[in-house]
XYZ file of C-alpha atoms in Angstrom:
733
model
C 112.538 101.913 123.156
C 114.727 104.524 121.405
C 115.378 108.057 122.636
C 116.950 111.019 120.843
C 117.664 114.337 122.618
C 116.616 117.681 121.148
C 118.921 119.783 123.306
C 122.307 121.541 122.892
C 125.468 119.457 123.330
C 126.055 120.797 126.820
C 122.874 119.255 128.215
C 122.217 116.347 125.822
C 124.586 114.048 127.717
C 122.892 114.844 131.024
C 119.399 114.418 129.571
C 120.216 110.941 128.296
C 121.682 110.009 131.685
C 118.500 111.157 133.473
C 116.322 109.234 130.996
C 118.329 106.076 131.664
C 117.812 106.438 135.417
C 114.013 106.589 135.508
C 112.391 103.823 137.610
C 110.760 101.994 134.680
C 114.169 101.245 133.098
C 115.708 97.821 133.608
C 118.751 98.274 131.322
C 120.055 100.972 128.979
C 122.713 101.450 126.313
C 123.766 104.816 124.952
C 124.882 105.290 121.371
C 126.117 108.269 119.386
C 126.612 108.888 115.666
C 130.230 109.695 115.046
C 132.207 110.860 112.026
C 131.147 112.561 108.793
C 130.721 109.481 106.653
C 132.003 106.008 105.898
C 134.262 104.849 103.097
C 134.096 101.318 101.734
C 136.169 99.776 98.959
C 137.874 103.015 98.092
C 134.865 105.358 97.869
C 132.762 107.304 100.318
C 129.276 105.865 100.579
C 126.348 108.103 99.564
C 124.482 110.250 102.065
C 122.643 108.134 104.695
C 123.808 104.862 103.098
C 125.849 103.985 106.182
C 126.625 105.857 109.388
C 129.029 105.001 112.187
C 127.705 104.829 115.754
C 129.726 104.176 118.890
C 128.099 102.529 121.924
C 129.017 102.746 125.587
C 128.457 99.017 126.193
C 128.257 95.920 124.029
C 125.969 94.128 126.452
C 122.851 93.663 124.342
C 119.536 94.840 125.755
C 117.568 92.347 123.680
C 118.391 89.029 122.087
C 121.046 89.005 119.386
C 121.495 86.398 116.668
C 124.881 86.267 114.992
C 124.394 85.709 111.283
C 128.129 85.535 110.686
C 131.248 86.151 112.730
C 131.231 87.161 116.409
C 130.557 90.051 118.773
C 133.178 92.785 118.716
C 135.700 93.042 121.524
C 134.661 96.073 123.656
C 138.304 96.941 124.309
C 139.274 96.943 120.619
C 139.324 100.245 118.745
C 139.486 98.573 115.330
C 136.520 96.146 115.479
C 132.938 96.820 114.415
C 129.647 95.086 113.641
C 126.819 95.719 111.204
C 123.201 94.595 110.856
C 122.332 91.846 108.387
C 120.052 94.035 106.267
C 122.657 96.765 105.863
C 125.338 94.171 105.121
C 123.157 92.666 102.432
C 122.393 96.030 100.856
C 126.019 97.159 100.697
C 127.701 93.781 100.183
C 129.620 93.933 103.475
C 131.160 90.697 104.742
C 133.027 89.624 107.831
C 136.666 90.626 107.422
C 135.959 93.715 105.268
C 137.688 96.947 106.224
C 135.784 100.244 106.342
C 136.990 103.736 107.141
C 135.269 106.231 109.432
C 135.785 109.720 107.984
C 136.312 112.646 110.369
C 136.050 116.160 108.973
C 136.619 119.549 110.566
C 134.489 120.914 113.435
C 133.422 124.541 113.585
C 133.288 124.429 117.394
C 136.776 122.896 117.636
C 139.182 124.141 114.932
C 142.043 122.112 116.419
C 140.517 118.887 115.080
C 141.924 118.015 111.680
C 140.373 115.671 109.062
C 141.338 112.055 109.507
C 140.315 108.503 108.607
C 140.093 105.603 111.061
C 139.986 102.024 109.725
C 137.834 99.355 111.383
C 137.286 95.690 110.537
C 133.864 94.050 110.460
C 133.989 91.049 112.808
C 130.263 90.315 113.074
C 127.001 90.538 111.140
C 124.029 90.297 113.471
C 120.250 90.431 113.762
C 118.594 92.161 116.698
C 115.609 94.346 117.526
C 115.569 97.338 115.213
C 117.675 95.677 112.516
C 114.748 94.164 110.602
C 113.125 95.901 107.626
C 109.437 96.714 107.408
C 107.283 96.720 104.287
C 107.893 100.427 103.736
C 111.317 101.217 105.161
C 114.636 99.751 106.140
C 116.362 100.088 109.510
C 118.880 102.853 110.000
C 122.076 101.727 108.227
C 124.487 101.859 111.146
C 127.922 100.359 111.731
C 128.339 99.703 115.472
C 131.684 100.718 116.899
C 133.010 99.705 120.313
C 133.146 101.617 123.616
C 136.927 101.729 123.113
C 136.446 103.596 119.817
C 134.173 106.104 121.562
C 136.728 106.672 124.316
C 139.574 107.048 121.821
C 137.662 109.791 119.972
C 135.854 111.431 122.888
C 136.648 114.903 121.566
C 134.548 114.217 118.476
C 131.461 112.937 120.313
C 128.385 115.174 120.008
C 125.510 113.804 122.100
C 122.932 115.798 120.142
C 123.539 113.066 117.554
C 123.165 110.397 120.198
C 120.390 108.319 121.653
C 119.449 105.746 124.217
C 118.157 102.189 123.927
C 116.264 101.119 127.033
C 114.620 97.913 128.178
C 111.580 98.512 130.365
C 110.876 96.340 133.374
C 107.377 95.331 132.220
C 108.002 95.617 128.506
C 105.164 97.020 126.427
C 103.034 97.555 129.555
C 105.457 100.269 130.737
C 105.634 102.246 127.468
C 102.847 104.717 128.295
C 104.073 105.175 131.868
C 107.620 105.807 130.726
C 106.555 108.355 128.151
C 104.616 110.136 130.888
C 107.708 110.027 133.136
C 109.832 111.560 130.372
C 107.324 114.380 129.933
C 106.977 114.917 133.689
C 110.745 115.144 134.066
C 110.795 117.868 131.421
C 113.214 115.970 129.206
C 113.134 117.233 125.574
C 113.502 113.737 124.143
C 111.843 112.163 121.124
C 110.602 108.691 122.063
C 109.822 105.753 119.778
C 108.775 102.246 120.779
C 110.197 99.095 119.263
C 106.705 97.608 119.595
C 105.413 100.114 117.027
C 108.275 99.210 114.728
C 107.522 95.511 115.204
C 104.122 95.983 113.579
C 105.850 96.745 110.275
C 108.208 93.795 110.710
C 105.250 91.481 111.272
C 103.723 92.735 108.021
C 106.919 91.661 106.256
C 106.688 88.196 107.738
C 102.990 88.094 106.884
C 103.937 88.336 103.207
C 106.248 85.354 103.570
C 103.743 83.396 105.662
C 101.014 84.216 103.154
C 103.153 82.865 100.325
C 103.647 79.608 102.222
C 99.909 79.398 102.938
C 99.190 79.842 99.237
C 101.704 77.130 98.457
C 100.070 74.780 100.966
C 96.520 75.551 99.828
C 97.330 75.121 96.145
C 99.065 71.800 96.708
C 96.253 70.673 99.025
C 93.609 71.692 96.496
C 95.358 69.958 93.630
C 95.862 66.830 95.732
C 92.197 66.865 96.796
C 91.083 67.013 93.162
C 93.340 64.111 92.202
C 92.214 62.045 95.221
C 88.523 62.739 94.545
C 88.945 61.691 90.912
C 90.571 58.474 92.035
C 87.723 57.774 94.475
C 85.162 58.597 91.785
C 86.648 56.031 89.430
C 86.791 53.388 92.172
C 83.208 54.128 93.218
C 82.008 53.988 89.622
C 83.636 50.581 89.230
C 81.786 49.410 92.341
C 78.467 51.066 91.444
C 76.891 47.858 90.071
C 77.711 45.949 93.256
C 76.377 48.816 95.372
C 73.124 48.907 93.372
C 72.660 45.160 93.843
C 73.338 45.415 97.579
C 70.979 48.377 97.828
C 68.214 46.335 96.211
C 68.857 43.653 98.808
C 68.358 46.150 101.669
C 71.722 47.934 102.153
C 70.911 51.321 103.656
C 72.430 54.627 102.537
C 74.048 55.100 105.950
C 75.786 51.759 105.494
C 76.996 52.815 102.038
C 78.330 56.064 103.474
C 80.025 54.147 106.295
C 81.744 51.828 103.825
C 82.959 54.764 101.718
C 84.145 56.661 104.802
C 86.030 53.638 106.105
C 87.720 53.277 102.728
C 88.690 56.944 102.942
C 90.132 56.447 106.420
C 92.271 53.548 105.212
C 93.605 55.717 102.394
C 93.848 58.964 104.379
C 95.700 57.675 107.438
C 98.831 56.487 105.595
C 98.761 59.680 103.544
C 98.546 61.827 106.678
C 101.441 59.936 108.295
C 103.605 60.307 105.197
C 102.683 63.999 104.944
C 103.620 64.621 108.582
C 106.972 62.887 108.116
C 107.680 64.928 104.983
C 106.780 68.118 106.885
C 109.215 67.275 109.687
C 112.002 66.377 107.262
C 111.408 69.589 105.244
C 111.199 71.842 108.328
C 114.887 72.909 108.152
C 114.075 74.529 104.794
C 111.450 76.730 106.437
C 110.764 79.480 107.324
C 112.116 81.645 104.534
C 113.312 85.215 104.085
C 113.276 87.601 107.048
C 111.391 85.109 109.198
C 114.250 82.642 108.766
C 116.724 85.299 109.875
C 114.625 86.028 112.965
C 114.172 82.350 113.856
C 116.703 81.522 116.594
C 116.657 77.826 115.654
C 115.734 77.107 112.010
C 116.576 73.425 112.359
C 114.485 70.256 112.477
C 111.067 70.808 114.098
C 108.053 68.620 114.831
C 105.243 70.961 115.870
C 102.560 68.600 117.155
C 100.040 71.451 117.515
C 100.136 71.701 113.719
C 100.891 68.127 112.660
C 98.168 66.398 114.686
C 95.280 68.702 113.645
C 96.570 68.612 110.075
C 96.582 64.821 110.053
C 93.079 64.680 111.566
C 91.717 67.154 108.993
C 93.373 65.219 106.161
C 91.822 61.917 107.251
C 88.424 63.599 107.771
C 88.432 65.164 104.297
C 89.515 61.960 102.565
C 86.902 59.919 104.451
C 84.210 62.452 103.523
C 85.247 62.267 99.864
C 85.126 58.459 100.014
C 81.628 58.485 101.517
C 80.304 61.148 99.147
C 81.571 59.495 95.962
C 80.193 56.096 96.917
C 76.804 57.622 97.755
C 76.709 59.410 94.404
C 77.570 56.185 92.625
C 74.736 54.382 94.439
C 72.203 57.006 93.309
C 73.046 56.638 89.625
C 70.378 54.843 87.616
C 71.678 52.105 85.361
C 68.779 52.640 82.963
C 69.929 56.146 82.119
C 71.230 56.129 78.530
C 74.755 57.274 77.826
C 74.800 60.263 75.487
C 77.181 60.129 72.531
C 80.316 62.227 72.752
C 80.237 65.618 71.075
C 83.363 64.577 69.168
C 81.769 61.475 67.650
C 81.015 62.995 64.240
C 84.539 64.395 63.914
C 86.278 61.263 65.127
C 84.361 59.044 62.706
C 86.001 60.817 59.767
C 89.571 60.090 60.907
C 91.747 57.156 59.834
C 91.891 54.121 62.188
C 95.001 55.105 64.215
C 94.111 58.726 65.117
C 90.447 57.741 65.393
C 91.233 55.029 67.958
C 93.576 57.288 69.959
C 91.132 60.204 69.949
C 88.234 57.982 71.023
C 90.319 56.786 73.967
C 91.125 60.414 74.846
C 87.519 61.665 74.842
C 85.959 58.505 76.228
C 85.008 58.354 79.926
C 87.622 56.885 82.248
C 84.989 55.245 84.425
C 82.546 52.577 83.491
C 78.892 52.688 84.237
C 76.183 55.319 83.963
C 76.944 58.981 84.389
C 80.510 58.606 83.164
C 81.839 61.633 81.253
C 85.153 62.489 79.669
C 84.797 66.037 81.052
C 84.801 64.698 84.604
C 87.746 62.542 83.677
C 89.749 65.589 82.623
C 88.742 67.644 85.668
C 91.530 66.452 87.950
C 94.290 66.801 85.367
C 92.907 70.108 84.134
C 92.687 71.570 87.639
C 96.288 70.710 88.405
C 97.534 72.144 85.108
C 95.434 75.308 85.576
C 97.094 75.808 88.959
C 100.483 75.267 87.324
C 99.766 77.961 84.725
C 98.559 80.288 87.507
C 101.817 79.711 89.422
C 103.832 80.520 86.287
C 101.823 83.712 85.789
C 102.400 84.711 89.426
C 106.131 84.070 89.068
C 106.266 86.235 85.929
C 104.425 89.032 87.743
C 106.870 88.763 90.676
C 109.819 89.051 88.324
C 108.264 92.042 86.524
C 107.946 94.003 89.773
C 111.462 93.059 90.867
C 113.024 94.167 87.589
C 110.928 97.317 87.049
C 111.286 99.674 90.060
C 108.727 102.063 88.523
C 105.940 99.593 89.357
C 106.703 100.048 93.055
C 106.939 103.822 92.849
C 110.616 104.334 92.016
C 110.071 106.176 88.741
C 113.349 108.055 89.208
C 116.816 106.728 90.053
C 118.463 109.664 91.793
C 117.662 112.981 93.449
C 119.966 115.960 93.831
C 119.174 119.318 95.443
C 120.742 122.743 95.880
C 118.864 124.465 98.770
C 117.439 127.503 96.962
C 120.745 128.227 95.165
C 119.196 129.399 91.900
C 122.453 129.990 90.055
C 123.868 126.547 90.798
C 120.479 124.997 89.992
C 120.527 126.568 86.512
C 124.023 125.215 85.848
C 122.947 121.743 86.996
C 119.865 121.854 84.723
C 122.010 122.606 81.657
C 124.436 119.823 82.501
C 121.635 117.319 83.064
C 120.085 118.196 79.707
C 123.311 117.318 77.892
C 124.669 114.475 80.052
C 124.669 111.134 78.144
C 124.026 109.229 81.384
C 120.644 110.920 81.885
C 117.484 109.679 80.144
C 115.332 112.441 81.616
C 114.841 114.678 84.638
C 112.193 116.828 86.277
C 112.155 119.524 88.944
C 110.302 118.795 92.155
C 110.729 117.954 95.793
C 109.296 116.713 99.086
C 109.464 120.085 100.813
C 106.230 120.367 102.738
C 103.504 118.000 103.986
C 99.933 119.005 103.203
C 96.707 118.721 105.128
C 94.269 116.860 102.869
C 90.782 117.270 104.329
C 92.565 117.803 107.633
C 94.819 114.706 107.438
C 98.593 115.117 107.190
C 99.871 113.653 103.931
C 103.508 113.761 102.877
C 103.414 114.731 99.194
C 105.881 114.969 96.358
C 105.522 117.853 93.924
C 106.712 117.226 90.405
C 107.004 119.143 87.189
C 104.433 117.715 84.727
C 105.012 117.122 81.042
C 108.413 115.425 81.402
C 109.630 111.852 81.007
C 109.199 111.354 84.744
C 105.807 110.897 86.353
C 104.319 109.459 89.500
C 103.266 105.819 89.224
C 99.556 105.099 89.602
C 97.610 101.845 89.656
C 94.246 103.571 89.208
C 93.501 106.762 87.326
C 96.432 108.997 86.354
C 99.094 111.271 87.788
C 98.223 114.958 88.390
C 99.085 117.378 85.576
C 97.042 120.489 86.454
C 97.362 122.947 89.371
C 94.076 121.719 90.853
C 94.797 117.964 90.874
C 96.261 115.484 93.371
C 96.997 111.746 93.429
C 96.838 109.930 96.774
C 98.123 106.576 97.983
C 95.598 103.811 98.619
C 95.950 104.043 102.420
C 95.508 107.818 102.351
C 92.383 107.580 100.194
C 90.895 105.014 102.554
C 91.734 107.062 105.660
C 90.285 110.268 104.211
C 87.314 108.492 102.677
C 87.676 109.722 99.090
C 87.960 108.124 95.679
C 89.104 109.067 92.208
C 87.075 112.022 90.963
C 86.321 113.401 94.430
C 87.323 116.894 95.529
C 89.480 117.512 98.609
C 90.585 120.609 100.491
C 94.353 121.217 100.728
C 96.320 123.353 103.149
C 99.913 123.644 104.347
C 100.857 121.751 107.482
C 101.405 124.709 109.848
C 104.071 123.075 112.022
C 106.173 121.670 109.173
C 105.978 124.192 106.327
C 108.083 126.967 107.799
C 109.157 129.454 106.442
C 106.241 129.412 103.993
C 102.924 130.944 104.916
C 100.363 130.221 102.261
C 96.686 130.724 101.619
C 94.177 129.048 103.921
C 92.907 126.246 101.655
C 92.472 125.360 98.007
C 90.412 122.655 96.301
C 91.834 119.847 94.198
C 90.432 116.832 92.382
C 91.750 113.333 93.116
C 92.910 112.026 89.738
C 94.574 108.741 90.638
C 95.784 106.262 93.228
C 99.488 106.925 93.603
C 102.186 104.319 94.202
C 105.155 106.025 95.828
C 108.560 105.010 97.062
C 109.522 106.797 100.267
C 112.154 109.517 100.270
C 115.109 108.394 102.305
C 114.357 110.852 105.119
C 110.581 110.283 105.505
C 109.327 106.691 105.459
C 105.831 106.439 104.026
C 103.349 103.904 105.239
C 102.110 101.162 102.957
C 100.013 102.977 100.351
C 100.896 106.309 101.926
C 101.815 109.694 100.513
C 100.520 111.734 97.648
C 101.603 113.711 94.583
C 100.808 117.179 93.238
C 102.237 119.511 90.621
C 104.628 122.389 91.228
C 101.897 124.787 90.083
C 99.612 123.550 92.852
C 102.341 124.259 95.414
C 102.635 127.762 93.958
C 98.904 128.219 94.415
C 99.332 127.316 98.090
C 102.619 129.076 98.864
C 103.011 131.797 96.265
C 104.317 132.401 92.760
C 107.910 132.665 94.004
C 107.960 129.052 95.236
C 110.824 127.151 93.584
C 111.464 123.408 93.793
C 114.770 122.371 95.314
C 115.332 118.919 93.806
C 116.017 117.338 90.449
C 114.526 113.884 90.017
C 116.726 112.033 87.529
C 116.133 108.894 85.494
C 119.128 107.053 84.083
C 119.234 105.183 80.803
C 117.815 101.661 80.998
C 120.382 99.060 81.971
C 122.742 101.499 83.714
C 124.231 100.296 87.008
C 122.587 102.383 89.711
C 125.455 102.757 92.201
C 128.325 103.404 89.792
C 126.334 105.613 87.413
C 124.866 107.843 90.121
C 128.288 108.210 91.742
C 129.784 109.265 88.410
C 126.895 111.639 87.724
C 127.215 113.275 91.150
C 130.882 113.957 90.384
C 129.950 115.663 87.092
C 127.266 117.919 88.588
C 127.767 120.904 90.905
C 128.099 119.781 94.537
C 124.731 119.284 96.235
C 122.960 116.877 98.543
C 122.080 113.734 96.584
C 120.791 110.261 97.255
C 119.719 107.266 95.228
C 116.209 105.907 95.120
C 115.372 103.847 98.199
C 113.969 100.549 96.933
C 110.611 99.571 98.380
C 111.441 97.045 101.092
C 108.204 95.137 100.675
C 109.032 94.617 97.009
C 112.695 93.704 97.362
C 111.643 91.110 99.915
C 109.960 89.248 97.070
C 113.453 88.143 96.070
C 113.296 85.783 99.042
C 110.035 84.365 97.661
C 110.921 84.124 93.994
C 111.802 80.419 94.299
C 108.451 79.475 95.836
C 106.547 79.565 92.516
C 109.249 77.330 91.020
C 108.831 74.863 93.891
C 105.063 75.012 93.439
C 105.355 74.424 89.679
C 107.610 71.415 90.307
C 105.139 69.909 92.795
C 102.204 70.537 90.480
C 104.150 69.043 87.582
C 104.587 65.835 89.590
C 100.878 65.785 90.445
C 99.951 66.481 86.813
C 102.223 63.668 85.615
C 100.652 61.280 88.115
C 97.131 62.385 87.099
C 97.971 61.990 83.406
C 99.455 58.538 83.876
C 96.504 57.455 86.017
C 94.016 58.657 83.396
C 95.816 56.844 80.576
C 96.014 53.611 82.577
C 92.327 53.804 83.546
C 91.242 54.620 79.984
C 93.152 51.640 78.585
C 91.816 49.382 81.341
C 88.195 50.451 80.837
C 88.416 50.167 77.040
C 90.717 47.186 76.718
C 87.816 45.181 75.216
C 87.534 47.759 72.411
C 91.292 47.548 71.785
C 91.108 43.757 71.732
C 88.300 43.853 69.144
C 90.300 46.240 66.933
C 93.403 44.068 67.196
C 91.429 40.946 66.324
C 90.147 42.553 63.104
C 93.593 43.655 61.924
C 94.996 46.596 63.931
C 98.784 46.021 63.963
C 101.089 46.508 66.938
C 102.562 49.600 65.293
C 99.093 51.058 64.835
C 98.258 50.262 68.463
C 101.335 52.229 69.572
C 100.318 55.086 67.281
C 96.848 55.076 68.822
C 98.434 55.219 72.282
C 100.595 58.186 71.264
C 97.527 59.949 69.867
C 95.629 59.145 73.064
C 98.244 60.790 75.322
C 98.791 63.795 73.062
C 95.081 64.561 72.651
C 94.465 64.285 76.413
C 97.217 66.839 77.110
C 96.079 69.241 74.365
C 92.425 69.099 75.451
C 93.469 69.690 79.048
C 95.695 72.646 78.176
C 92.964 74.202 76.032
C 90.934 74.709 79.180
C 93.723 74.967 81.764
C 95.654 77.838 80.151
C 92.865 80.471 80.089
C 91.579 79.421 83.513
C 95.102 79.457 84.971
C 95.913 82.887 83.520
C 92.663 84.299 84.899
C 93.329 82.794 88.331
C 96.928 84.081 88.341
C 95.764 87.597 87.421
C 93.117 87.641 90.168
C 95.532 86.436 92.861
C 98.286 88.792 91.708
C 95.950 91.781 91.923
C 95.308 90.952 95.564
C 99.031 90.569 96.274
C 99.824 93.816 94.426
C 97.130 95.628 96.396
C 98.623 94.404 99.689
C 102.130 95.450 98.627
C 100.822 98.755 97.188
C 102.454 98.297 93.782
C 101.102 98.816 90.282
C 99.292 95.639 89.295
C 100.453 94.476 85.855
C 99.654 90.742 85.509
C 102.117 89.063 83.198
C 101.393 86.349 80.620
C 104.450 84.048 80.529
C 104.136 82.967 76.917
C 107.555 81.274 76.796
C 106.921 79.283 79.993
C 103.447 78.259 78.839
C 104.889 77.174 75.502
C 107.470 75.031 77.281
C 104.761 73.488 79.492
C 102.644 72.714 76.412
C 105.572 71.182 74.527
C 106.823 69.125 77.488
C 103.265 68.081 78.315
C 102.625 66.927 74.740
C 105.869 64.931 74.637
C 105.129 63.433 78.056
C 101.591 62.546 76.955
C 102.809 60.857 73.771
C 105.518 58.873 75.576
C 103.195 57.874 78.432
C 100.494 56.874 75.947
C 102.921 54.627 74.076
C 104.206 53.019 77.279
C 100.733 52.391 78.701
C 99.235 50.944 75.524
C 102.439 48.978 74.967
C 101.757 47.022 78.153
C 98.130 46.491 77.139
C 99.034 44.970 73.735
C 101.099 42.205 75.278
C 98.009 40.155 76.095
C 96.315 38.089 73.373
C 93.016 39.589 72.100
C 91.204 36.292 72.627
C 92.186 36.157 76.300
C 90.952 39.706 76.839
C 87.639 39.046 75.047
C 86.989 35.893 77.080
C 87.447 37.789 80.379
C 85.396 40.860 79.398
């Protein structure tokens, strides 16, 4: 648990000491923010980008995982540590030197400004250092007890806190909060267990991505396996029909098919389990990998054994089902001519032969259909196109912050200083670094139908606007846009009317009218301000004129929301812009954590595409081999009446190319539709604007590579078939 005192400096130290001594506490560590900022690589970091905190002990309350380096020496004044997330955001590495900046103190004029250098000796992961879907942990550099002792005159415990470990963990949280209240300690309490809920949501995104990967590969493999069983069952259908006429029961047929499936499924399950164990060091990924204390080789039998059993059961069921279906097929049922017959008959011998092979069934016997033959290959390629579409949508969100709510790059405010604000507005209008700006702010939460909603108010009619994934942003003084979670909690939708009021405890010094009505115009997608983390799908947006209706005509926004020109480097450009403008409190946009975490997942679609490409290649090769085997009598007849070896190879090339083109004609639209549907669900979970992408370049590459692969495979397969003499083939058929 974390504790922060709300008392004057004289009593804050004592209050923290009393809180640490309550009977529910097993261990405690005090910490205090120290200094007026941190400098790194020659420049002071922006407001709230990194703060220095000294601790009174380096004995960790919870488990600590060193990502790099080591724990700091408690007796060293010049050593420090930093969390892995903060290090990643700021580019801090072990061995880097940072400076803690000390300014003047009004209560102690004898203290002069100074800078103290410290060296980062460790980057670690521990409770409280993991990001959630909506916010990042406090960016803190941990200094040693020796540093705190060396600068005791600068310690202000009103900026301090307490980390405690309770004796019974989560079971003691309620009792400890009651003890704090009973003791009369004015301390704000937060539980790490509440924070862990957000961390688990982060890992759920990563786990969900791996589940999708597993399900897609399993589905594609199941289609390929079922097609293989269907062809084998069709080849055995005549024998099964004869045995059935001699008294073979359907249960016996099913038993034979199931046993065949077991013989195929068991080796596959064993190989799959071995591959899973060998690949386990590569998993988990992202934040989950950072949290895993031992991401090495694992053999989880509680997963492997049930997975192997399910695999064998599914394959045996497929074997039984396909053989039963083959036994039910009537041999007297006439085979309908292909719908391409009239077109094919008009072609010259080489393309006609290749096209007939492509559209002909790949199984012999009644009920055979070229559409069923293309099902396995088409399903795999549709999944591949869907994976490419998902990857393109991932990349679009990662490269366009506006889709996750960051429609502005920087905010700067002047605390009701109207004169300075006017000067800043004129400079922003003429600054070449600025693409556009709008007045606004996050001054005051509102009660929306009685529920507290943290809202941004923004000047309408400018280049900047609130992002929405449904409806539109508010533009009138009687309109509001709400996040998806807020709309669900309140029970309203777009077009409904809500009652708005100021939050009485948080809107001081304003005293507005009781309530006003507003129409919900859209579902807002917002990025949290740096000082108020919003929940997933939380927050809302209104216009400045609506705030004036609530507060009064003299209400004036305190912030400028600024958008930079496209392609500008965020850190360097905002630093330069802040130097040009009048001094004020400024901060850059805080990237949505749930979105930036997708960077850890961006390689998964590529892995999935590679696996599906292997499956598609195997399915294509299998289809070509089966087609040539089933129709080798037809090829032998054509060769005996004059088809040359060169023409046979040309027919094989046509065969492979037509199979790929026919498959892509159906796989591309189905794959794009599937990718769009899945991406909308992912975007809804992440609370980002859903804009499914169509990766035309990637699809073009897949089509070109697939066509070349089909042509080459067709030539190689038919090349083997032409080695035999036509007479030998005709005698055996």
